[in-house]
Short mmCIF file of C-alpha atoms and ligand atoms in Angstrom, two decimals:
data_model
loop_
_atom_site.label_atom_id
_atom_site.label_comp_id
_atom_site.label_asym_id
_atom_site.label_seq_id
_atom_site.Cartn_x
_atom_site.Cartn_y
_atom_site.Cartn_z
CA UNK A 1 -196.29 105.29 125.65
CA UNK A 2 -198.33 103.18 123.24
CA UNK A 3 -196.43 100.10 124.16
CA UNK A 4 -197.33 100.57 127.80
CA UNK A 5 -200.98 100.98 126.98
CA UNK A 6 -200.92 98.01 124.60
CA UNK A 7 -199.35 95.93 127.26
CA UNK A 8 -202.06 96.94 129.70
CA UNK A 9 -204.68 95.77 127.23
CA UNK A 10 -203.00 92.55 126.23
CA UNK A 11 -203.57 90.67 129.45
CA UNK A 12 -207.15 90.09 130.42
CA UNK A 13 -206.59 88.38 133.70
CA UNK A 14 -206.13 91.44 135.87
CA UNK A 15 -208.61 92.47 138.50
CA UNK A 16 -209.96 96.03 138.34
CA UNK A 17 -207.84 96.86 141.39
CA UNK A 18 -204.64 95.69 139.67
CA UNK A 19 -205.56 97.58 136.54
CA UNK A 20 -206.17 100.72 138.54
CA UNK A 21 -202.79 100.37 140.25
CA UNK A 22 -200.99 99.82 136.97
CA UNK A 23 -202.68 102.79 135.37
CA UNK A 24 -201.69 104.86 138.37
CA UNK A 25 -198.08 103.84 137.92
CA UNK A 26 -198.11 104.76 134.25
CA UNK A 27 -199.57 108.14 135.12
CA UNK A 28 -196.92 108.69 137.80
CA UNK A 29 -194.15 107.85 135.33
CA UNK A 30 -195.64 110.07 132.65
CA UNK A 31 -195.94 112.96 135.07
CA UNK A 32 -192.36 112.55 136.15
CA UNK A 33 -191.16 112.51 132.54
CA UNK A 34 -193.03 115.64 131.61
CA UNK A 35 -190.71 118.44 130.56
CA UNK A 36 -187.69 116.21 130.84
CA UNK A 37 -188.24 114.38 127.59
CA UNK A 38 -187.26 110.76 127.59
CA UNK A 39 -183.82 111.15 129.11
CA UNK A 40 -182.31 107.83 130.04
CA UNK A 41 -178.99 109.02 131.38
CA UNK A 42 -178.90 107.41 134.84
CA UNK A 43 -176.12 109.64 136.10
CA UNK A 44 -178.05 112.88 135.67
CA UNK A 45 -178.98 114.27 139.08
CA UNK A 46 -182.33 115.45 137.78
CA UNK A 47 -183.06 111.90 136.74
CA UNK A 48 -182.46 110.74 140.26
CA UNK A 49 -184.90 113.31 141.57
CA UNK A 50 -187.47 112.15 139.06
CA UNK A 51 -187.04 108.54 140.03
CA UNK A 52 -187.36 109.44 143.68
CA UNK A 53 -190.55 111.26 142.87
CA UNK A 54 -191.86 108.23 140.94
CA UNK A 55 -190.86 106.02 143.87
CA UNK A 56 -192.82 108.14 146.31
CA UNK A 57 -195.90 108.17 144.12
CA UNK A 58 -195.67 104.42 143.70
CA UNK A 59 -195.27 104.08 147.45
CA UNK A 60 -198.44 106.05 148.08
CA UNK A 61 -200.39 103.74 145.78
CA UNK A 62 -198.75 100.51 146.85
CA UNK A 63 -196.09 100.83 149.58
CA UNK A 64 -194.37 97.52 148.83
CA UNK A 65 -193.98 98.32 145.13
CA UNK A 66 -192.71 101.80 145.90
CA UNK A 67 -189.98 100.47 148.19
CA UNK A 68 -189.02 97.83 145.60
CA UNK A 69 -188.76 100.48 142.91
CA UNK A 70 -186.53 102.71 145.04
CA UNK A 71 -184.26 99.79 145.89
CA UNK A 72 -184.04 98.70 142.24
CA UNK A 73 -182.97 102.19 141.27
CA UNK A 74 -180.36 102.40 144.02
CA UNK A 75 -182.18 105.17 145.80
CA UNK A 76 -182.67 103.10 148.91
CA UNK A 77 -180.60 100.35 150.51
CA UNK A 78 -182.48 97.19 151.33
CA UNK A 79 -181.98 97.29 155.10
CA UNK A 80 -184.62 97.87 157.78
CA UNK A 81 -182.66 100.91 159.00
CA UNK A 82 -182.52 102.60 155.61
CA UNK A 83 -186.17 101.97 154.81
CA UNK A 84 -187.14 103.15 158.30
CA UNK A 85 -185.18 106.36 157.79
CA UNK A 86 -187.00 106.97 154.51
CA UNK A 87 -190.40 106.49 156.20
CA UNK A 88 -189.44 108.56 159.20
CA UNK A 89 -188.45 111.51 156.99
CA UNK A 90 -191.71 110.88 155.21
CA UNK A 91 -191.17 113.50 152.52
CA UNK A 92 -194.01 113.31 150.01
CA UNK A 93 -195.33 110.13 151.58
CA UNK A 94 -198.93 109.48 152.50
CA UNK A 95 -199.13 108.62 156.21
CA UNK A 96 -201.86 106.05 155.63
CA UNK A 97 -199.47 104.25 153.27
CA UNK A 98 -196.67 104.45 155.86
CA UNK A 99 -199.00 102.91 158.45
CA UNK A 100 -199.98 100.14 156.04
CA UNK A 101 -196.35 99.31 155.35
CA UNK A 102 -195.33 99.33 159.02
CA UNK A 103 -198.30 97.20 160.03
CA UNK A 104 -197.67 94.46 157.48
CA UNK A 105 -197.13 91.06 159.06
CA UNK A 106 -193.88 90.18 157.38
CA UNK A 107 -190.46 89.69 158.91
CA UNK A 108 -188.81 92.54 157.00
CA UNK A 109 -191.66 94.98 157.70
CA UNK A 110 -191.58 94.13 161.39
CA UNK A 111 -187.87 94.91 161.48
CA UNK A 112 -188.54 98.19 159.69
CA UNK A 113 -191.19 98.94 162.31
CA UNK A 114 -188.72 98.42 165.14
CA UNK A 115 -186.08 100.55 163.40
CA UNK A 116 -188.72 103.22 162.74
CA UNK A 117 -189.76 103.37 166.39
CA UNK A 118 -186.08 103.62 167.38
CA UNK A 119 -185.73 106.78 165.31
CA UNK A 120 -188.13 108.51 167.70
CA UNK A 121 -186.57 110.12 170.72
CA UNK A 122 -188.93 110.04 173.69
CA UNK A 123 -186.34 110.81 176.35
CA UNK A 124 -187.82 112.86 179.22
CA UNK A 125 -191.14 113.25 177.45
CA UNK A 126 -194.29 112.73 179.45
CA UNK A 127 -196.18 109.76 177.96
CA UNK A 128 -198.85 111.86 176.30
CA UNK A 129 -196.27 113.96 174.44
CA UNK A 130 -194.44 110.86 173.27
CA UNK A 131 -197.75 109.47 172.01
CA UNK A 132 -198.52 112.71 170.20
CA UNK A 133 -195.21 112.51 168.39
CA UNK A 134 -195.55 108.80 167.60
CA UNK A 135 -199.15 108.91 166.38
CA UNK A 136 -198.38 111.87 164.15
CA UNK A 137 -195.57 110.07 162.30
CA UNK A 138 -197.90 107.66 160.46
CA UNK A 139 -201.53 106.74 160.49
CA UNK A 140 -202.43 103.86 162.78
CA UNK A 141 -204.19 101.16 160.71
CA UNK A 142 -207.64 100.02 161.81
CA UNK A 143 -206.84 96.39 162.50
CA UNK A 144 -206.50 95.23 166.11
CA UNK A 145 -203.44 92.99 165.61
CA UNK A 146 -201.55 95.69 163.76
CA UNK A 147 -202.34 98.28 166.38
CA UNK A 148 -201.22 95.81 169.03
CA UNK A 149 -197.83 95.24 167.38
CA UNK A 150 -197.21 98.93 166.88
CA UNK A 151 -198.21 99.99 170.36
CA UNK A 152 -196.12 97.19 171.85
CA UNK A 153 -193.06 98.58 170.02
CA UNK A 154 -193.92 102.05 171.20
CA UNK A 155 -194.25 100.98 174.84
CA UNK A 156 -190.94 99.13 174.76
CA UNK A 157 -189.15 102.12 173.29
CA UNK A 158 -190.71 104.55 175.76
CA UNK A 159 -189.80 102.40 178.75
CA UNK A 160 -186.28 101.88 177.44
CA UNK A 161 -185.72 105.65 177.25
CA UNK A 162 -187.58 106.44 180.48
CA UNK A 163 -186.73 103.51 182.73
CA UNK A 164 -188.02 104.85 186.04
CA UNK A 165 -191.65 105.60 185.29
CA UNK A 166 -193.39 102.24 184.84
CA UNK A 167 -192.56 98.90 186.36
CA UNK A 168 -193.15 97.12 183.04
CA UNK A 169 -194.07 97.74 179.41
CA UNK A 170 -197.60 96.35 179.87
CA UNK A 171 -198.37 99.24 182.18
CA UNK A 172 -197.14 101.71 179.57
CA UNK A 173 -199.15 99.92 176.88
CA UNK A 174 -202.38 99.88 178.89
CA UNK A 175 -202.02 103.50 179.92
CA UNK A 176 -201.34 104.56 176.33
CA UNK A 177 -204.69 103.11 175.32
CA UNK A 178 -206.42 104.65 178.26
CA UNK A 179 -205.14 107.99 176.96
CA UNK A 180 -206.22 107.38 173.37
CA UNK A 181 -209.68 106.35 174.54
CA UNK A 182 -209.88 109.30 176.90
CA UNK A 183 -209.22 111.54 173.90
CA UNK A 184 -212.21 110.07 172.09
CA UNK A 185 -214.43 110.18 175.17
CA UNK A 186 -213.60 113.83 175.84
CA UNK A 187 -213.59 115.18 172.31
CA UNK A 188 -215.85 113.08 170.12
CA UNK A 189 -219.32 114.64 170.18
CA UNK A 190 -221.03 111.26 169.76
CA UNK A 191 -219.68 110.03 173.09
CA UNK A 192 -222.06 111.45 175.66
CA UNK A 193 -220.37 110.20 178.78
CA UNK A 194 -217.44 112.53 179.51
CA UNK A 195 -215.24 111.03 182.23
CA UNK A 196 -213.99 113.25 185.03
CA UNK A 197 -210.40 113.22 186.18
CA UNK A 198 -211.46 111.09 189.18
CA UNK A 199 -213.06 108.55 186.87
CA UNK A 200 -209.92 108.47 184.75
CA UNK A 201 -207.84 107.83 187.86
CA UNK A 202 -210.07 105.05 189.10
CA UNK A 203 -210.16 103.42 185.65
CA UNK A 204 -206.41 103.05 185.93
CA UNK A 205 -206.28 101.52 189.40
CA UNK A 206 -203.71 98.83 189.97
CA UNK A 207 -202.17 98.84 186.51
CA UNK A 208 -198.62 99.38 187.76
CA UNK A 209 -197.80 95.81 188.73
CA UNK A 210 -200.79 95.70 191.00
CA UNK A 211 -200.02 99.14 192.45
CA UNK A 212 -201.37 102.57 191.47
CA UNK A 213 -199.56 105.09 189.32
CA UNK A 214 -198.79 108.45 190.95
CA UNK A 215 -201.88 110.62 191.05
CA UNK A 216 -199.99 113.68 189.71
CA UNK A 217 -198.97 111.70 186.63
CA UNK A 218 -202.56 110.69 185.82
CA UNK A 219 -203.86 114.19 186.46
CA UNK A 220 -201.29 115.73 184.13
CA UNK A 221 -202.13 113.22 181.37
CA UNK A 222 -205.81 113.99 181.77
CA UNK A 223 -205.28 117.75 181.69
CA UNK A 224 -203.08 117.53 178.62
CA UNK A 225 -205.70 115.61 176.62
CA UNK A 226 -208.50 117.77 177.90
CA UNK A 227 -206.85 121.00 176.74
CA UNK A 228 -205.44 119.63 173.51
CA UNK A 229 -206.94 116.68 171.63
CA UNK A 230 -204.66 114.21 169.89
CA UNK A 231 -204.10 114.99 166.28
CA UNK A 232 -203.74 112.09 163.91
CA UNK A 233 -202.88 112.33 160.21
CA UNK A 234 -205.55 111.76 157.54
CA UNK A 235 -208.15 112.06 160.27
CA UNK A 236 -211.66 111.22 159.18
CA UNK A 237 -212.80 111.39 162.78
CA UNK A 238 -214.27 107.92 162.72
CA UNK A 239 -211.84 105.12 162.12
CA UNK A 240 -210.32 104.77 165.56
CA UNK A 241 -213.67 105.49 167.10
CA UNK A 242 -215.09 102.39 165.42
CA UNK A 243 -212.13 100.31 166.49
CA UNK A 244 -212.42 101.18 170.15
CA UNK A 245 -216.08 101.76 170.84
CA UNK A 246 -219.16 99.74 170.09
CA UNK A 247 -221.72 101.77 168.20
CA UNK A 248 -224.71 103.33 169.91
CA UNK A 249 -227.88 104.05 168.04
CA UNK A 250 -231.40 105.07 168.85
CA UNK A 251 -234.59 105.68 166.94
CA UNK A 252 -238.19 104.67 166.28
CA UNK A 253 -238.93 101.24 164.86
CA UNK A 254 -242.09 99.22 164.42
CA UNK A 255 -241.82 96.00 166.37
CA UNK A 256 -243.92 92.94 165.71
CA UNK A 257 -245.54 91.48 168.82
CA UNK A 258 -244.63 87.95 169.79
CA UNK A 259 -248.13 86.66 170.62
CA UNK A 260 -250.70 85.10 168.39
CA UNK A 261 -251.83 88.29 166.67
CA UNK A 262 -248.48 89.56 165.44
CA UNK A 263 -249.61 93.13 165.73
CA UNK A 264 -247.12 95.95 165.17
CA UNK A 265 -246.23 98.50 167.83
CA UNK A 266 -244.13 101.58 167.48
CA UNK A 267 -241.26 101.57 169.97
CA UNK A 268 -238.25 103.73 170.74
CA UNK A 269 -235.13 101.56 170.44
CA UNK A 270 -231.73 102.16 171.99
CA UNK A 271 -228.68 100.11 171.12
CA UNK A 272 -226.11 100.43 173.86
CA UNK A 273 -223.38 98.30 175.32
CA UNK A 274 -224.30 95.16 173.41
CA UNK A 275 -227.98 95.36 174.43
CA UNK A 276 -231.07 96.50 172.61
CA UNK A 277 -233.64 98.31 174.78
CA UNK A 278 -237.09 99.39 173.69
CA UNK A 279 -239.39 101.96 175.26
CA UNK A 280 -242.94 103.04 174.70
CA UNK A 281 -242.02 106.75 174.79
CA UNK A 282 -238.68 108.45 174.36
CA UNK A 283 -239.04 109.95 177.84
CA UNK A 284 -239.69 106.64 179.63
CA UNK A 285 -237.15 105.72 182.28
CA UNK A 286 -237.92 102.00 182.31
CA UNK A 287 -237.71 100.03 179.08
CA UNK A 288 -240.59 97.79 178.02
CA UNK A 289 -238.05 95.19 176.99
CA UNK A 290 -234.40 94.31 176.91
CA UNK A 291 -232.75 92.08 174.34
CA UNK A 292 -229.14 91.18 175.18
CA UNK A 293 -227.31 90.67 171.91
CA UNK A 294 -225.43 87.58 173.01
CA UNK A 295 -225.69 84.70 170.55
CA UNK A 296 -227.92 86.79 168.34
CA UNK A 297 -227.78 87.22 164.57
CA UNK A 298 -229.45 89.83 162.43
CA UNK A 299 -230.84 89.52 158.90
CA UNK A 300 -232.85 91.46 156.40
CA UNK A 301 -236.37 90.08 155.72
CA UNK A 302 -239.38 90.80 153.52
CA UNK A 303 -242.73 91.23 155.20
CA UNK A 304 -246.15 91.38 153.55
CA UNK A 305 -247.40 94.08 155.88
CA UNK A 306 -244.43 96.31 156.58
CA UNK A 307 -241.58 97.72 154.49
CA UNK A 308 -237.83 97.85 155.36
CA UNK A 309 -237.84 94.90 157.76
CA UNK A 310 -235.06 93.13 159.57
CA UNK A 311 -235.07 90.57 162.33
CA UNK A 312 -232.99 89.28 165.18
CA UNK A 313 -232.79 85.54 165.63
CA UNK A 314 -231.02 83.22 168.01
CA UNK A 315 -227.89 81.51 166.79
CA UNK A 316 -228.14 77.96 168.04
CA UNK A 317 -231.20 77.87 170.32
CA UNK A 318 -234.88 78.22 169.61
CA UNK A 319 -235.77 81.16 171.82
CA UNK A 320 -234.10 84.48 172.21
CA UNK A 321 -233.14 85.20 175.80
CA UNK A 322 -234.82 88.50 176.55
CA UNK A 323 -237.17 90.07 179.05
CA UNK A 324 -240.05 92.50 179.02
CA UNK A 325 -242.63 93.97 181.35
CA UNK A 326 -246.10 92.47 180.98
CA UNK A 327 -249.42 94.32 181.17
CA UNK A 328 -249.27 94.36 185.00
CA UNK A 329 -245.74 95.72 185.03
CA UNK A 330 -244.12 92.44 186.02
CA UNK A 331 -240.82 91.49 184.41
CA UNK A 332 -241.25 88.30 182.42
CA UNK A 333 -239.13 86.32 180.04
CA UNK A 334 -239.72 87.00 176.37
CA UNK A 335 -240.91 84.13 174.20
CA UNK A 336 -239.68 85.24 170.82
CA UNK A 337 -238.03 82.98 168.32
CA UNK A 338 -237.37 86.07 166.24
CA UNK A 339 -237.77 89.80 166.78
CA UNK A 340 -239.02 91.44 163.63
CA UNK A 341 -238.66 95.17 163.19
CA UNK A 342 -239.62 97.63 160.49
CA UNK A 343 -237.70 100.85 159.85
CA UNK A 344 -238.98 104.04 158.28
CA UNK A 345 -236.63 103.93 155.31
CA UNK A 346 -234.30 101.54 153.57
CA UNK A 347 -231.27 103.55 154.74
CA UNK A 348 -232.47 103.39 158.35
CA UNK A 349 -232.88 99.64 158.05
CA UNK A 350 -229.35 99.24 156.66
CA UNK A 351 -227.95 101.47 159.40
CA UNK A 352 -229.66 99.42 162.13
CA UNK A 353 -228.41 96.17 160.67
CA UNK A 354 -224.90 97.56 160.41
CA UNK A 355 -224.87 98.82 164.00
CA UNK A 356 -226.32 95.63 165.45
CA UNK A 357 -223.80 93.57 163.48
CA UNK A 358 -220.93 95.68 164.68
CA UNK A 359 -222.17 95.43 168.21
CA UNK A 360 -222.49 91.64 168.18
CA UNK A 361 -219.35 90.92 166.22
CA UNK A 362 -216.75 90.23 168.78
CA UNK A 363 -214.50 93.22 169.24
CA UNK A 364 -211.04 91.60 169.25
CA UNK A 365 -209.59 94.76 170.59
CA UNK A 366 -211.37 94.54 173.94
CA UNK A 367 -210.02 91.07 174.61
CA UNK A 368 -206.51 92.11 173.75
CA UNK A 369 -206.62 95.10 176.01
CA UNK A 370 -208.29 93.17 178.83
CA UNK A 371 -205.56 90.52 178.72
CA UNK A 372 -202.88 93.18 178.89
CA UNK A 373 -204.58 94.93 181.75
CA UNK A 374 -204.76 91.71 183.71
CA UNK A 375 -201.04 91.22 183.18
CA UNK A 376 -200.29 94.77 184.27
CA UNK A 377 -202.47 94.42 187.36
CA UNK A 378 -200.87 91.21 188.52
CA UNK A 379 -198.16 91.76 191.07
CA UNK A 380 -195.18 90.17 189.46
CA UNK A 381 -193.09 87.62 191.28
CA UNK A 382 -189.93 89.72 191.42
CA UNK A 383 -191.46 92.71 193.13
CA UNK A 384 -193.22 90.64 195.80
CA UNK A 385 -190.23 90.00 198.02
C1 NAG B 1 -203.63 109.08 151.64
O1 NAG B 1 -204.17 107.84 151.29
C2 NAG B 1 -205.49 107.61 151.80
C3 NAG B 1 -205.89 106.19 151.49
O2 NAG B 1 -205.51 105.79 150.23
C4 NAG B 1 -206.43 108.65 151.19
O3 NAG B 1 -207.73 108.46 151.68
C5 NAG B 1 -205.92 110.04 151.57
O4 NAG B 1 -206.73 111.02 150.98
C6 NAG B 1 -204.49 110.22 151.11
N1 NAG B 1 -204.01 111.50 151.62
C7 NAG B 1 -203.45 112.44 150.87
C8 NAG B 1 -202.99 113.67 151.56
O5 NAG B 1 -203.29 112.30 149.68
C1 NAG B 2 -208.88 112.55 169.33
O1 NAG B 2 -210.18 113.05 169.20
C2 NAG B 2 -210.44 113.79 168.04
C3 NAG B 2 -211.86 114.30 168.13
O2 NAG B 2 -212.78 113.25 168.21
C4 NAG B 2 -210.24 112.91 166.81
O3 NAG B 2 -210.43 113.65 165.64
C5 NAG B 2 -208.85 112.30 166.84
O4 NAG B 2 -208.72 111.38 165.79
C6 NAG B 2 -208.62 111.59 168.15
N1 NAG B 2 -207.26 111.08 168.21
C7 NAG B 2 -206.97 109.79 168.39
C8 NAG B 2 -205.53 109.42 168.48
O5 NAG B 2 -207.84 108.93 168.51
#
């Protein structure tokens, strides 16, 4: 034991993360050795079980290392099929770690992903049930490209096993996302707009090679999600939400006027759909001003008169494109070079900055999905004749 600890101390070049991982490995090995003494006899079956247990623990801390360990100890064969089988069984494995491993952009991992998806049998399952099974077998990582790769594999597999439902895999892919987003819209309390079945149907117009999917199919998908939300492993209720939806936020802020006097006015702000609206009263129907968040940046600032300040500024041009109603109620263009706001607390300020940033940072996911949808909506050359 001492030698392990000495060795940990001898090198000073490790990052805290590496150190933490190595310590974790030592702990896993020590735990596995407990009670069994320091047996080294490789042929003992109990030893094999211990090594498997160490391998799983290593996998949960660092999937790549865990797989390497199991292969080194002849507990796993180094083929995509064998590794996929191990992940699919998933005994003692953390589903976040499985998702991380499957999402890795590396030739071997991508082959494991395909083999893993092939272990699922979706024959004769309605799409929503197939998705339930698939999304329960690992935790979808938060990154758009990884989600894209995984859902592409899923759609191919589903269409291969159920050849007569969709005209192409893009349709299956797009509809799968429509279902995942419907789940969030219907069941997440912070989404206020709950789509009706008719809205769900019209959102999916033309995605079957330019044609519509059967109404009964869409209704049954909707009903299934409505009665039973999707369960995902290690659910913190937020991750996918942040991947798919831009944040909304509202609250009181002090806003500095743009004119000569720079006076401060208290306004009710609403961040929605990539726009910032402000109102005089929370009950007002018409905003006093609208600031589209295109080409806008946000930064923290110090102000002599107000605490917890941040400001919006234009990236590239001098003025921020915005509009407001003037004293006579006419809509006029705003003349701000910056919009300076003051929040009630430091936490509120940080939260506003975070939400505005998230809202203006391009959501790569929307583009990806939009491109797919376009493909699925285009009548393809073969089916025209
Ligand atoms: C799985 O790993 C994730 C990320 O490391 C962690 O947040 C989660 O608590 C783990 N789950 C279990 C059941 O240990
Ligand atoms: C479905 O919605 C519930 C409630 O918001 C959420 O906990 C779950 O993660 C969602 N499932 C998916 C696949 O997004």
